[in-house]
């Protein structure tokens, strides 16, 4: 679900080593209703991975004081994105 994908990213990103890559797959499914399930930690009706990544990238580009200072790049293609750590 969107919640599982985004919560995993938020929890695992801090553990990625410098120069490491984090892949997010199956993003094409995120807009389907069956993937909008909630968990104990996430409201599935309010989380859509593609929109969360869009916000993440906007902060990375436009906010020099962002918490994303450890991101070198975000690259996306159909159904997947990769984020590289500095």
PDB file of C-alpha atoms in Angstrom:
ATOM      1  CA  UNK A   1       0.000   0.000   0.000  1.00  0.00           C
ATOM      2  CA  UNK A   2       1.000   3.653  -0.243  1.00  0.00           C
ATOM      3  CA  UNK A   3       1.368   3.728   3.537  1.00  0.00           C
ATOM      4  CA  UNK A   4       3.713   0.755   3.556  1.00  0.00           C
ATOM      5  CA  UNK A   5       5.864   2.166   0.759  1.00  0.00           C
ATOM      6  CA  UNK A   6       6.158   5.663   2.251  1.00  0.00           C
ATOM      7  CA  UNK A   7       6.563   4.532   5.871  1.00  0.00           C
ATOM      8  CA  UNK A   8       9.319   2.149   4.752  1.00  0.00           C
ATOM      9  CA  UNK A   9      11.115   5.006   3.015  1.00  0.00           C
ATOM     10  CA  UNK A  10      10.836   7.291   6.040  1.00  0.00           C
ATOM     11  CA  UNK A  11      12.156   4.586   8.381  1.00  0.00           C
ATOM     12  CA  UNK A  12      14.865   3.143   6.121  1.00  0.00           C
ATOM     13  CA  UNK A  13      16.282   6.286   4.478  1.00  0.00           C
ATOM     14  CA  UNK A  14      18.293   7.244   7.594  1.00  0.00           C
ATOM     15  CA  UNK A  15      19.983   3.826   7.470  1.00  0.00           C
ATOM     16  CA  UNK A  16      21.134   4.156   3.838  1.00  0.00           C
ATOM     17  CA  UNK A  17      24.910   4.630   3.780  1.00  0.00           C
ATOM     18  CA  UNK A  18      26.506   7.637   2.030  1.00  0.00           C
ATOM     19  CA  UNK A  19      26.577   6.975  -1.718  1.00  0.00           C
ATOM     20  CA  UNK A  20      23.815   4.378  -1.330  1.00  0.00           C
ATOM     21  CA  UNK A  21      20.644   4.119  -3.378  1.00  0.00           C
ATOM     22  CA  UNK A  22      17.041   3.692  -2.233  1.00  0.00           C
ATOM     23  CA  UNK A  23      14.539   2.376  -4.779  1.00  0.00           C
ATOM     24  CA  UNK A  24      10.785   2.905  -4.658  1.00  0.00           C
ATOM     25  CA  UNK A  25       8.884   0.594  -6.997  1.00  0.00           C
ATOM     26  CA  UNK A  26       5.283  -0.100  -7.990  1.00  0.00           C
ATOM     27  CA  UNK A  27       4.357   3.565  -7.937  1.00  0.00           C
ATOM     28  CA  UNK A  28       1.844   2.997 -10.740  1.00  0.00           C
ATOM     29  CA  UNK A  29      -0.413   1.186  -8.286  1.00  0.00           C
ATOM     30  CA  UNK A  30      -0.572   4.060  -5.837  1.00  0.00           C
ATOM     31  CA  UNK A  31      -3.644   5.706  -7.311  1.00  0.00           C
ATOM     32  CA  UNK A  32      -5.746   2.548  -7.202  1.00  0.00           C
ATOM     33  CA  UNK A  33      -8.231   2.411  -4.318  1.00  0.00           C
ATOM     34  CA  UNK A  34      -7.071  -0.991  -3.080  1.00  0.00           C
ATOM     35  CA  UNK A  35      -3.629   0.505  -2.334  1.00  0.00           C
ATOM     36  CA  UNK A  36      -5.026   3.304  -0.169  1.00  0.00           C
ATOM     37  CA  UNK A  37      -5.151   1.112   2.944  1.00  0.00           C
ATOM     38  CA  UNK A  38      -4.356   2.574   6.347  1.00  0.00           C
ATOM     39  CA  UNK A  39      -1.955   1.211   8.942  1.00  0.00           C
ATOM     40  CA  UNK A  40      -1.503   1.964  12.639  1.00  0.00           C
ATOM     41  CA  UNK A  41       0.964   4.694  11.661  1.00  0.00           C
ATOM     42  CA  UNK A  42      -0.478   6.058   8.435  1.00  0.00           C
ATOM     43  CA  UNK A  43      -3.834   7.232   7.055  1.00  0.00           C
ATOM     44  CA  UNK A  44      -4.019   5.598   3.642  1.00  0.00           C
ATOM     45  CA  UNK A  45      -6.662   8.037   2.445  1.00  0.00           C
ATOM     46  CA  UNK A  46      -4.144  10.892   2.779  1.00  0.00           C
ATOM     47  CA  UNK A  47      -0.916   9.316   1.503  1.00  0.00           C
ATOM     48  CA  UNK A  48      -0.086   8.813  -2.149  1.00  0.00           C
ATOM     49  CA  UNK A  49       3.569   7.981  -2.785  1.00  0.00           C
ATOM     50  CA  UNK A  50       3.880   9.995  -5.991  1.00  0.00           C
ATOM     51  CA  UNK A  51       2.537  13.108  -4.237  1.00  0.00           C
ATOM     52  CA  UNK A  52       4.814  12.575  -1.229  1.00  0.00           C
ATOM     53  CA  UNK A  53       7.806  12.302  -3.572  1.00  0.00           C
ATOM     54  CA  UNK A  54       6.697  15.437  -5.380  1.00  0.00           C
ATOM     55  CA  UNK A  55       6.697  17.349  -2.061  1.00  0.00           C
ATOM     56  CA  UNK A  56      10.063  15.795  -1.171  1.00  0.00           C
ATOM     57  CA  UNK A  57      11.584  16.962  -4.477  1.00  0.00           C
ATOM     58  CA  UNK A  58      10.113  20.467  -4.175  1.00  0.00           C
ATOM     59  CA  UNK A  59      11.710  20.872  -0.743  1.00  0.00           C
ATOM     60  CA  UNK A  60      14.984  19.522  -2.116  1.00  0.00           C
ATOM     61  CA  UNK A  61      15.019  22.034  -4.981  1.00  0.00           C
ATOM     62  CA  UNK A  62      13.569  25.156  -3.398  1.00  0.00           C
ATOM     63  CA  UNK A  63      14.407  24.998   0.315  1.00  0.00           C
ATOM     64  CA  UNK A  64      18.121  25.293   1.019  1.00  0.00           C
ATOM     65  CA  UNK A  65      17.497  24.706   4.725  1.00  0.00           C
ATOM     66  CA  UNK A  66      15.622  21.466   4.165  1.00  0.00           C
ATOM     67  CA  UNK A  67      16.074  18.271   6.106  1.00  0.00           C
ATOM     68  CA  UNK A  68      16.899  16.589   2.765  1.00  0.00           C
ATOM     69  CA  UNK A  69      20.514  17.790   2.762  1.00  0.00           C
ATOM     70  CA  UNK A  70      21.715  14.210   2.443  1.00  0.00           C
ATOM     71  CA  UNK A  71      20.067  13.670  -0.959  1.00  0.00           C
ATOM     72  CA  UNK A  72      22.247  13.823  -4.066  1.00  0.00           C
ATOM     73  CA  UNK A  73      19.487  13.135  -6.611  1.00  0.00           C
ATOM     74  CA  UNK A  74      16.071  11.690  -7.276  1.00  0.00           C
ATOM     75  CA  UNK A  75      15.540   9.990 -10.645  1.00  0.00           C
ATOM     76  CA  UNK A  76      12.260   8.521 -11.803  1.00  0.00           C
ATOM     77  CA  UNK A  77      11.039   6.431 -14.679  1.00  0.00           C
ATOM     78  CA  UNK A  78       7.793   4.651 -15.290  1.00  0.00           C
ATOM     79  CA  UNK A  79       6.665   2.891 -12.089  1.00  0.00           C
ATOM     80  CA  UNK A  80       9.844   3.530 -10.033  1.00  0.00           C
ATOM     81  CA  UNK A  81      12.185   6.133  -8.557  1.00  0.00           C
ATOM     82  CA  UNK A  82      15.671   5.975  -7.083  1.00  0.00           C
ATOM     83  CA  UNK A  83      17.088   8.347  -4.474  1.00  0.00           C
ATOM     84  CA  UNK A  84      20.866   8.626  -3.995  1.00  0.00           C
ATOM     85  CA  UNK A  85      22.369   9.628  -0.675  1.00  0.00           C
ATOM     86  CA  UNK A  86      25.302  12.054  -0.563  1.00  0.00           C
TER      87      UNK A  86
END
